[in-house]
Coordinates of C-alpha atoms and ligand atoms in Angstrom, one line a residue:
M2 CA 0.0 0.0 0.0
S3 CA 1.4 3.4 -0.8
S4 CA 2.0 5.8 2.0
A5 CA -0.7 8.2 0.7
L6 CA -3.3 5.4 0.9
Q7 CA -2.1 4.4 4.3
K8 CA -2.7 7.9 5.5
N9 CA -6.3 8.0 4.2
R10 CA -7.1 4.7 5.8
P11 CA -9.0 5.5 9.0
D12 CA -6.8 3.9 11.6
T13 CA -8.6 4.9 14.7
A14 CA -12.1 4.2 16.0
F15 CA -12.2 7.5 17.9
S16 CA -12.3 11.2 17.2
F17 CA -10.8 12.6 20.4
D18 CA -11.1 16.1 21.7
N19 CA -9.3 16.2 25.1
S20 CA -10.3 19.2 27.1
Y21 CA -9.0 17.9 30.4
A22 CA -5.5 17.4 28.9
R23 CA -5.5 21.2 28.2
L24 CA -6.0 22.1 31.8
P25 CA -2.9 23.1 33.9
P26 CA -0.3 20.3 34.1
H27 CA -0.6 19.8 37.9
F28 CA -4.2 18.6 37.4
F29 CA -3.0 15.2 36.1
A30 CA 0.0 13.1 35.1
R31 CA 0.5 12.0 31.6
Q32 CA 0.8 8.3 31.6
A33 CA 0.5 5.6 28.9
P34 CA -1.1 2.3 29.8
T35 CA 1.2 -0.6 30.5
Q36 CA 1.2 -3.4 28.0
V37 CA -0.4 -6.7 28.9
A38 CA 0.6 -10.2 27.8
E39 CA -2.4 -11.6 26.0
P40 CA -5.5 -9.4 25.7
W41 CA -8.8 -11.0 24.9
L42 CA -12.0 -9.1 24.4
I43 CA -14.7 -10.3 26.8
K44 CA -17.3 -7.9 25.8
L45 CA -17.9 -4.8 23.7
N46 CA -20.9 -2.7 24.3
E47 CA -21.8 -2.1 20.7
M48 CA -24.8 0.1 21.4
L49 CA -22.8 2.4 23.6
A50 CA -20.0 2.5 21.0
E51 CA -22.6 3.6 18.4
E52 CA -23.9 6.2 20.7
L53 CA -20.4 7.6 21.2
G54 CA -19.9 7.7 17.4
L55 CA -17.1 5.2 17.5
D56 CA -16.2 2.9 14.6
V57 CA -17.7 -0.4 15.8
E58 CA -16.1 -2.5 13.1
I59 CA -12.6 -1.4 14.1
L60 CA -13.4 -2.0 17.8
K61 CA -14.7 -5.5 17.1
R62 CA -11.4 -6.2 15.3
E63 CA -9.0 -4.4 17.5
G64 CA -10.9 -4.0 20.8
A65 CA -8.7 -6.4 22.7
A66 CA -5.6 -4.4 21.8
I67 CA -7.3 -1.0 22.3
F68 CA -9.1 -1.6 25.5
S69 CA -6.3 -3.5 27.2
G70 CA -4.1 -0.4 26.6
N71 CA -1.8 -2.3 24.3
R72 CA -2.6 0.0 21.4
V73 CA -3.2 3.6 22.3
P74 CA -5.4 5.0 19.5
D75 CA -4.5 8.1 17.5
G76 CA -5.6 11.3 19.2
A77 CA -5.7 9.8 22.7
E78 CA -3.7 11.7 25.3
P79 CA -3.5 9.2 28.1
L80 CA -3.4 10.7 31.6
A81 CA -4.1 9.9 35.3
M82 CA -6.2 12.5 37.1
A83 CA -5.0 13.9 40.4
Y84 CA -7.5 14.1 43.2
A85 CA -7.8 13.9 47.0
G86 CA -10.5 12.5 49.1
H87 CA -12.0 11.7 52.5
Q88 CA -11.9 8.0 52.8
F89 CA -14.2 6.8 55.6
G90 CA -14.0 10.3 57.0
Q91 CA -10.1 10.6 56.9
F92 CA -8.7 13.2 54.6
V93 CA -6.0 12.0 52.1
P94 CA -4.6 15.0 50.3
L95 CA -3.4 13.0 47.3
L96 CA -5.1 9.9 45.9
G97 CA -5.4 10.2 42.1
D98 CA -6.0 7.6 39.5
G99 CA -3.7 4.8 40.7
R100 CA -4.9 2.3 38.2
A101 CA -7.2 4.2 35.8
I102 CA -6.0 6.0 32.8
L103 CA -8.1 8.5 30.9
L104 CA -7.6 7.9 27.2
G105 CA -9.4 11.0 26.2
E106 CA -12.8 12.6 25.4
V107 CA -15.2 12.2 22.5
I108 CA -18.2 14.1 21.6
D109 CA -21.1 11.7 21.4
R110 CA -24.0 11.6 18.8
S111 CA -26.1 13.9 20.9
G112 CA -23.2 16.4 21.2
K113 CA -22.3 15.5 24.8
R114 CA -18.7 15.3 25.8
R115 CA -17.8 11.8 27.3
D116 CA -14.6 10.5 28.9
I117 CA -13.2 7.1 27.9
Q118 CA -11.2 5.6 30.7
L119 CA -9.4 2.3 31.1
K120 CA -9.5 1.0 34.7
G121 CA -6.8 -1.5 35.6
A122 CA -4.4 -0.3 32.8
G123 CA -1.2 -0.3 34.9
Q124 CA 0.6 1.8 37.4
T125 CA 0.6 5.6 37.4
P126 CA 2.4 8.2 39.5
F127 CA -0.6 7.9 41.9
S128 CA -0.4 4.1 42.4
R129 CA 1.4 4.3 45.8
R130 CA 1.8 0.6 46.7
G131 CA -0.9 -0.7 44.3
D132 CA -0.2 -2.7 41.2
G133 CA -2.3 -0.5 38.9
R134 CA -4.4 -3.6 37.9
A135 CA -7.9 -4.9 38.3
A136 CA -9.1 -8.4 38.8
L137 CA -11.8 -10.0 36.6
G138 CA -14.4 -10.2 39.3
P139 CA -14.7 -6.5 40.2
V140 CA -14.5 -5.6 36.5
L141 CA -17.5 -7.8 35.8
R142 CA -19.4 -6.5 38.8
E143 CA -18.8 -2.9 37.7
Y144 CA -19.8 -3.9 34.1
I145 CA -23.1 -5.5 35.3
V146 CA -24.1 -3.0 38.0
S147 CA -23.3 0.2 36.1
E148 CA -25.3 -1.1 33.0
A149 CA -28.1 -2.2 35.3
M150 CA -28.3 1.3 36.9
S151 CA -28.3 3.0 33.6
A152 CA -31.0 0.7 32.3
L153 CA -33.0 1.6 35.4
G154 CA -32.8 5.2 34.2
I155 CA -30.4 6.2 37.0
P156 CA -27.4 8.4 36.0
A157 CA -24.3 6.2 36.1
T158 CA -21.0 5.8 34.3
R159 CA -21.3 3.2 31.5
A160 CA -19.5 0.1 30.5
L161 CA -17.9 0.2 27.1
A162 CA -15.8 -2.9 27.2
A163 CA -14.0 -5.5 29.3
V164 CA -10.8 -7.3 28.4
L165 CA -8.9 -10.1 29.9
T166 CA -5.2 -9.3 30.2
G167 CA -3.8 -12.9 30.1
E168 CA -1.9 -12.0 33.3
G169 CA -2.6 -12.8 36.9
V170 CA -3.1 -10.2 39.6
R171 CA -2.0 -10.9 43.1
R172 CA -4.8 -10.3 45.7
E173 CA -5.4 -12.8 48.5
E174 CA -4.8 -15.3 45.8
I175 CA -3.8 -15.0 42.1
L176 CA -6.7 -14.0 40.1
P177 CA -7.3 -13.4 36.4
G178 CA -6.5 -9.8 35.5
A179 CA -8.8 -7.6 33.4
V180 CA -9.2 -4.0 32.2
F181 CA -12.6 -2.2 32.2
A182 CA -13.3 0.5 29.7
R183 CA -15.8 3.0 31.1
V184 CA -17.5 6.1 29.9
A185 CA -18.5 9.1 32.1
A186 CA -19.7 12.6 31.4
S187 CA -16.5 13.3 33.3
H188 CA -14.4 11.7 36.0
I189 CA -14.2 14.9 38.0
R190 CA -15.0 14.2 41.6
V191 CA -15.6 16.1 44.9
G192 CA -12.0 15.0 45.6
T193 CA -10.7 16.7 42.5
F194 CA -11.7 20.1 44.0
Q195 CA -10.4 19.0 47.4
Y196 CA -7.0 18.2 45.9
L197 CA -6.5 21.7 44.6
A198 CA -8.1 23.4 47.6
A199 CA -5.9 21.5 50.0
T200 CA -2.7 23.0 48.5
G201 CA -4.1 26.5 48.7
D202 CA -4.4 26.6 44.9
E203 CA -7.3 29.0 44.6
D204 CA -6.6 29.7 41.0
G205 CA -6.6 26.0 40.3
V206 CA -10.0 25.6 42.0
K207 CA -11.4 28.4 39.8
V208 CA -10.0 26.9 36.6
L209 CA -11.6 23.6 37.6
A210 CA -14.9 25.2 38.5
D211 CA -14.9 27.0 35.2
H212 CA -14.2 23.8 33.3
V213 CA -17.0 22.0 35.2
I214 CA -19.5 24.8 34.5
E215 CA -18.6 24.8 30.8
R216 CA -18.8 21.1 30.6
H217 CA -21.7 20.1 32.9
Y218 CA -23.7 23.2 33.8
P219 CA -23.3 25.7 30.9
A220 CA -26.5 27.5 31.8
L221 CA -24.9 28.7 35.0
K222 CA -22.4 31.0 33.2
A223 CA -25.2 33.5 33.2
A224 CA -25.9 33.2 36.9
E225 CA -25.3 36.1 39.3
N226 CA -22.8 34.1 41.2
P227 CA -21.9 31.1 39.0
Y228 CA -19.9 29.4 41.7
L229 CA -22.6 29.4 44.2
A230 CA -25.0 28.3 41.5
L231 CA -22.6 25.5 40.6
Y232 CA -22.6 24.4 44.2
E233 CA -26.4 24.4 44.3
A234 CA -26.6 22.5 41.0
V235 CA -24.1 19.8 42.2
C236 CA -26.0 19.4 45.5
D237 CA -29.3 19.2 43.6
R238 CA -28.1 16.4 41.3
Q239 CA -26.7 14.4 44.2
A240 CA -30.0 14.8 46.1
A241 CA -31.9 13.5 43.1
L242 CA -29.3 10.7 42.5
I243 CA -29.3 9.4 46.0
A244 CA -33.1 9.4 46.1
R245 CA -33.1 7.2 43.0
W246 CA -30.6 4.9 44.7
L247 CA -32.8 4.4 47.7
Q248 CA -35.8 3.7 45.4
V249 CA -34.2 0.7 43.8
G250 CA -32.4 -0.6 47.0
F251 CA -28.9 0.3 45.7
I252 CA -26.1 0.6 48.2
H253 CA -22.9 2.2 46.8
G254 CA -20.7 0.9 49.5
V255 CA -17.8 3.4 49.3
M256 CA -19.2 6.9 49.3
N257 CA -15.8 8.5 49.9
T258 CA -15.5 12.0 48.5
D259 CA -13.2 10.7 45.7
N260 CA -16.1 8.4 44.6
M261 CA -18.7 11.2 44.2
A262 CA -18.9 12.6 40.7
I263 CA -19.5 16.3 40.0
S264 CA -21.6 15.4 37.0
G265 CA -24.2 13.6 39.2
E266 CA -23.5 10.2 37.8
T267 CA -23.1 7.1 40.0
I268 CA -19.3 6.3 39.9
D269 CA -16.8 3.8 41.2
F270 CA -18.8 0.7 41.6
G271 CA -16.7 -1.2 44.1
P272 CA -18.4 -3.4 46.7
C273 CA -21.8 -2.0 45.6
A274 CA -24.9 -4.2 45.7
F275 CA -28.7 -4.2 45.7
M276 CA -30.6 -5.0 48.9
D277 CA -32.9 -8.0 48.8
S278 CA -35.1 -7.9 52.0
Y279 CA -35.7 -4.4 53.2
D280 CA -33.5 -3.3 56.1
P281 CA -32.3 0.3 56.2
M282 CA -29.1 -0.7 58.0
T283 CA -28.0 -3.1 55.2
V284 CA -24.2 -3.0 54.5
F285 CA -22.5 -5.3 52.1
S286 CA -19.0 -3.9 51.9
S287 CA -16.4 -6.0 53.8
I288 CA -14.4 -2.9 54.6
D289 CA -17.4 -0.8 55.9
Q290 CA -17.2 -2.2 59.5
H291 CA -19.2 0.5 61.2
G292 CA -21.9 0.8 58.6
R293 CA -20.9 4.4 57.6
Y294 CA -22.2 3.7 54.1
A295 CA -25.3 1.6 55.1
Y296 CA -28.3 1.9 52.8
A297 CA -30.2 4.5 54.9
N298 CA -27.0 6.5 55.7
Q299 CA -26.5 7.4 52.1
P300 CA -28.4 10.7 51.9
G301 CA -26.7 12.0 55.1
I302 CA -23.3 10.9 53.8
G303 CA -24.0 12.6 50.5
Q304 CA -24.6 15.8 52.5
W305 CA -21.4 15.4 54.5
N306 CA -19.5 14.9 51.2
L307 CA -21.1 18.0 49.7
A308 CA -20.2 20.0 52.7
R309 CA -16.5 19.1 51.9
L310 CA -17.1 20.4 48.3
G311 CA -18.6 23.6 49.8
E312 CA -15.4 24.1 51.8
A313 CA -13.3 23.7 48.7
L314 CA -15.4 26.3 46.8
L315 CA -15.6 28.9 49.6
P316 CA -13.0 31.3 48.1
L317 CA -15.0 31.4 44.9
I318 CA -18.3 31.9 46.5
D319 CA -17.4 35.1 48.2
P320 CA -14.0 36.8 49.0
D321 CA -15.4 37.5 52.5
R322 CA -15.1 34.1 54.2
D323 CA -18.0 34.6 56.6
K324 CA -20.3 35.6 53.8
A325 CA -19.2 32.6 51.8
I326 CA -19.8 30.2 54.7
E327 CA -23.2 31.6 55.3
Q328 CA -24.2 31.1 51.7
A329 CA -22.7 27.6 51.5
N330 CA -24.5 26.6 54.7
A331 CA -27.8 27.7 53.2
V332 CA -27.1 25.4 50.2
I333 CA -26.2 22.4 52.2
K334 CA -29.3 22.9 54.4
A335 CA -31.4 23.1 51.3
Y336 CA -29.9 19.8 50.1
G337 CA -31.6 18.0 53.0
E338 CA -35.0 19.5 51.9
R339 CA -34.3 18.8 48.2
F340 CA -33.4 15.2 49.0
H341 CA -36.5 14.7 51.0
A342 CA -38.7 16.2 48.3
F343 CA -37.1 14.0 45.6
W344 CA -37.4 10.9 47.7
L345 CA -41.0 11.5 48.7
Q346 CA -42.0 12.2 45.2
G347 CA -40.3 9.0 44.0
M348 CA -42.0 7.0 46.8
R349 CA -45.4 8.4 45.9
G350 CA -44.8 7.0 42.4
K351 CA -43.8 3.7 43.8
I352 CA -47.1 3.3 45.6
G353 CA -49.0 4.6 42.6
L354 CA -49.9 8.1 43.6
A355 CA -50.0 10.8 41.0
S356 CA -51.3 13.4 43.4
A357 CA -49.8 14.7 46.7
E358 CA -51.4 14.8 50.1
D359 CA -50.0 15.5 53.6
G360 CA -50.4 12.0 54.9
D361 CA -48.5 10.3 52.0
L362 CA -45.2 10.3 54.0
E363 CA -46.8 8.4 56.8
L364 CA -48.4 5.9 54.4
V365 CA -45.0 5.2 52.7
Q366 CA -43.3 5.0 56.1
A367 CA -45.9 2.5 57.3
L368 CA -45.3 0.3 54.3
L369 CA -41.5 0.4 54.8
A370 CA -41.7 -0.3 58.5
L371 CA -43.9 -3.3 57.7
M372 CA -41.5 -4.5 55.0
Q373 CA -38.7 -4.3 57.5
A374 CA -40.6 -6.0 60.3
Q375 CA -41.9 -8.7 58.0
G376 CA -38.8 -9.5 56.0
A377 CA -40.3 -8.4 52.7
D378 CA -38.2 -8.4 49.6
F379 CA -37.9 -4.7 48.6
T380 CA -38.1 -5.1 44.9
L381 CA -40.6 -7.9 44.7
A382 CA -43.0 -6.2 47.2
F383 CA -43.2 -3.0 45.1
R384 CA -43.5 -5.0 41.8
R385 CA -46.3 -7.0 43.3
L386 CA -48.0 -3.9 44.6
S387 CA -47.9 -2.6 41.0
A388 CA -49.7 -5.7 39.7
L389 CA -52.2 -5.4 42.5
A390 CA -53.0 -1.8 41.4
G391 CA -54.4 -3.1 38.2
D392 CA -55.7 -6.5 39.2
P393 CA -57.4 -7.3 42.6
E394 CA -56.6 -10.9 42.0
A395 CA -52.9 -10.1 42.6
E396 CA -53.5 -9.4 46.3
A397 CA -52.3 -12.9 47.4
A398 CA -49.0 -12.5 45.7
F399 CA -48.3 -9.1 47.3
V400 CA -49.4 -10.3 50.8
S401 CA -47.1 -13.4 50.5
S402 CA -44.1 -11.1 50.6
F403 CA -44.8 -10.6 54.3
R404 CA -44.4 -13.1 57.0
E405 CA -47.7 -12.2 58.6
P406 CA -50.3 -11.5 55.9
A407 CA -52.7 -9.7 58.2
A408 CA -50.4 -6.7 58.7
A409 CA -50.1 -6.3 55.0
V410 CA -53.8 -6.5 54.5
E411 CA -54.3 -3.8 57.0
W412 CA -51.9 -1.5 55.2
L413 CA -53.7 -2.3 51.9
A414 CA -56.9 -0.9 53.4
Q415 CA -55.2 2.4 54.1
W416 CA -53.6 2.4 50.6
R417 CA -57.0 1.8 48.9
E418 CA -58.6 4.6 50.9
R419 CA -55.9 6.9 49.6
L420 CA -56.1 5.7 46.0
A421 CA -59.8 6.6 46.1
R422 CA -58.7 10.2 46.2
D423 CA -56.1 9.8 43.4
A424 CA -57.6 10.2 39.9
Q425 CA -56.1 7.4 37.8
A426 CA -57.7 4.4 36.2
P427 CA -56.4 1.1 37.7
G428 CA -54.7 0.0 34.5
E429 CA -53.1 3.3 34.0
R430 CA -51.8 3.3 37.6
A431 CA -50.5 -0.2 37.4
A432 CA -48.6 0.7 34.2
A433 CA -47.1 3.8 35.8
M434 CA -46.0 1.8 38.8
K435 CA -44.3 -0.8 36.6
R436 CA -42.3 2.0 35.0
V437 CA -40.8 2.9 38.4
N438 CA -40.8 -0.5 40.3
P439 CA -38.4 -2.8 38.4
A440 CA -39.0 -6.5 38.1
F441 CA -35.3 -7.1 37.7
I442 CA -32.4 -5.7 39.7
A443 CA -28.8 -6.9 39.7
R444 CA -29.4 -9.3 42.6
N445 CA -26.2 -10.0 44.5
H446 CA -26.4 -13.7 44.3
R447 CA -26.8 -13.6 40.5
V448 CA -23.9 -11.2 40.2
E449 CA -21.7 -13.5 42.3
Q450 CA -22.8 -16.6 40.3
A451 CA -21.9 -14.8 37.0
I452 CA -18.5 -13.7 38.4
E453 CA -17.8 -17.2 39.8
A454 CA -18.5 -18.9 36.5
A455 CA -16.3 -16.5 34.6
V456 CA -13.4 -16.5 37.1
E457 CA -13.4 -20.3 37.9
D458 CA -14.4 -21.7 34.5
G459 CA -13.9 -18.9 32.0
D460 CA -17.6 -19.2 31.3
F461 CA -19.2 -15.9 30.5
S462 CA -22.6 -17.2 29.6
L463 CA -24.2 -16.2 33.0
F464 CA -22.6 -12.7 32.7
E465 CA -24.1 -12.3 29.2
A466 CA -27.5 -13.6 30.3
L467 CA -27.6 -11.3 33.3
L468 CA -26.7 -8.3 31.2
A469 CA -29.5 -9.2 28.7
V470 CA -32.1 -9.5 31.5
L471 CA -31.0 -6.3 33.3
S472 CA -31.1 -4.3 30.1
K473 CA -35.0 -4.3 30.3
P474 CA -35.6 -4.1 34.1
Y475 CA -39.2 -2.8 33.9
E476 CA -40.4 -5.5 31.4
E477 CA -42.0 -8.8 32.5
Q478 CA -39.6 -11.1 30.5
P479 CA -41.5 -14.4 31.6
A480 CA -38.6 -16.5 30.2
F481 CA -36.4 -15.0 32.9
A482 CA -38.9 -15.0 35.7
A483 CA -36.3 -16.8 38.0
Y484 CA -34.1 -13.7 37.8
M485 CA -36.8 -11.9 39.8
D486 CA -36.5 -14.2 42.7
P487 CA -34.7 -13.3 45.9
P488 CA -31.8 -15.6 46.8
K489 CA -32.6 -18.9 48.6
P490 CA -31.1 -19.0 52.0
E491 CA -28.1 -20.9 50.8
E492 CA -27.6 -18.5 47.9
R493 CA -27.5 -15.3 50.0
V494 CA -24.4 -13.2 49.6
L495 CA -23.9 -11.0 52.7
Q496 CA -20.5 -9.5 51.8
T497 CA -18.9 -7.9 48.8
F498 CA -15.3 -6.9 48.3
C499 CA -13.7 -3.8 46.9
G500 CA -11.3 -5.9 44.8
T501 CA -8.5 -3.4 44.9
Ligands
AMP20 P1 -11.2 3.0 45.1 O1 -11.4 2.4 46.5 O2 -11.2 2.0 44.0 O3 -12.1 4.1 44.8 O4 -9.7 3.5 45.1 C1 -9.2 4.4 46.0 C2 -7.8 4.8 45.6 O5 -6.9 3.7 45.6 C3 -7.7 5.5 44.2 O6 -6.7 6.5 44.3 C4 -7.3 4.3 43.4 O7 -6.7 4.8 42.2 C5 -6.3 3.6 44.3 N1 -6.2 2.2 43.9 C6 -7.2 1.2 44.1 N2 -6.7 0.0 43.6 C7 -5.5 0.2 43.1 C8 -4.5 -0.6 42.5 N3 -4.7 -1.9 42.3 N4 -3.3 -0.1 42.2 C9 -3.1 1.2 42.4 N5 -4.0 2.1 42.9 C10 -5.2 1.6 43.3
MG21 MG1 -12.4 5.5 43.6

């Protein structure tokens, strides 16, 4: 082939435009991925690749090389981002991407800027004592759960691909190594602001805030105080996000400030899991020994993290520190009210109310208390209630979620009394409820089974099946009815691991 022809041949699947790489050099460290022995493409998310405007044919052919980091595509400017973070309440002034490398940014089909990052792509200047790698299990967990969240309609980073490296990683035992390619509106975290603020770099904080406004909140450029407005907007998105988490029984597991994205996407799926039977103090993470990040603590922890963001933004909010603190305090207080409003609105939807009345909170709380006392499965109980809204015959199924049916029947009487004042036809109400009460969540035992088959036997069929089911969480899918079931006692998974 002549060199002219060679030049014309499109040799990359990506059209990168890397705005983060144009920020001041101390925001990141340029770092290429480390080569791996024998990359093998486990999975390419073709729909997402299309959405990103990538060349799917090239990715099918060369995905193993590209997503393992063995071949850095043209136009990529690989870098590790610097950030700080409060880990379980302790401030660490420099964390950074110790095993993740941002390849670059692309503009997707709808004009939105998206990061493409490889997680587990080798050591960086931020690796400390870590090996820069990821094990297959946590990569599959993040793949499954982040896609499940997104299919539920909850903002989350996305899974673009997963690759086996052909190398082992040393954890408690030697495990197969993998790289996870993920996509985010950006990987900027609360901890990114904290990193700059902690060194007294007020100019840096301003540059980052301007970048974030441009990228995620462009309408705020016109605000009277764009930085205060930015703070409000980030708090608002987190309030909405965490309310959504609670409504599907999601437990993030490691809500450190370095794992909270400024874009409002769920990020860093480590020991995350969905709750089966309803218990507000549910914790899965093996490292969360005091339940700091338990299910019901998440809104409060969100507020604590956002207070840390507020501290980093203070100099931008007002040059007079006292005035800045007063304004930031008002925002963080409003977060509590915003969260409650989002949550209550969502819960009204879950019990089939289109209207709002004063007693709704009590009605919802009574159901939750009953579910807790009676060991009801969170997801199934709401799904069965949805069916009951359209079909009185479905009462037995709903009631069977509770150990003592009588208590559930009593609650149903209050519910029906309230529904009588809510103008919706039964069929319409049932359909609306089924759009917010999923039939399928990424149940922990299913996730573990899929991971175990892949890690122990190289069998990815359960992983594929689970992804397929979870891509339509609100549809009935009778062929996969068993995926709706809670774990049998011997299948219950009580602990999940970070996998670092
Ligand atoms: P995480 O708990 O995954 O959010 O990670 C917390 C911090 O530890 C981040 O700075 C990560 O980059 C870093 N880290 C986690 N695992 C590794 C690893 N295997 N090698 C290097 N750094 C890591
Ligand atoms: Mg993290």
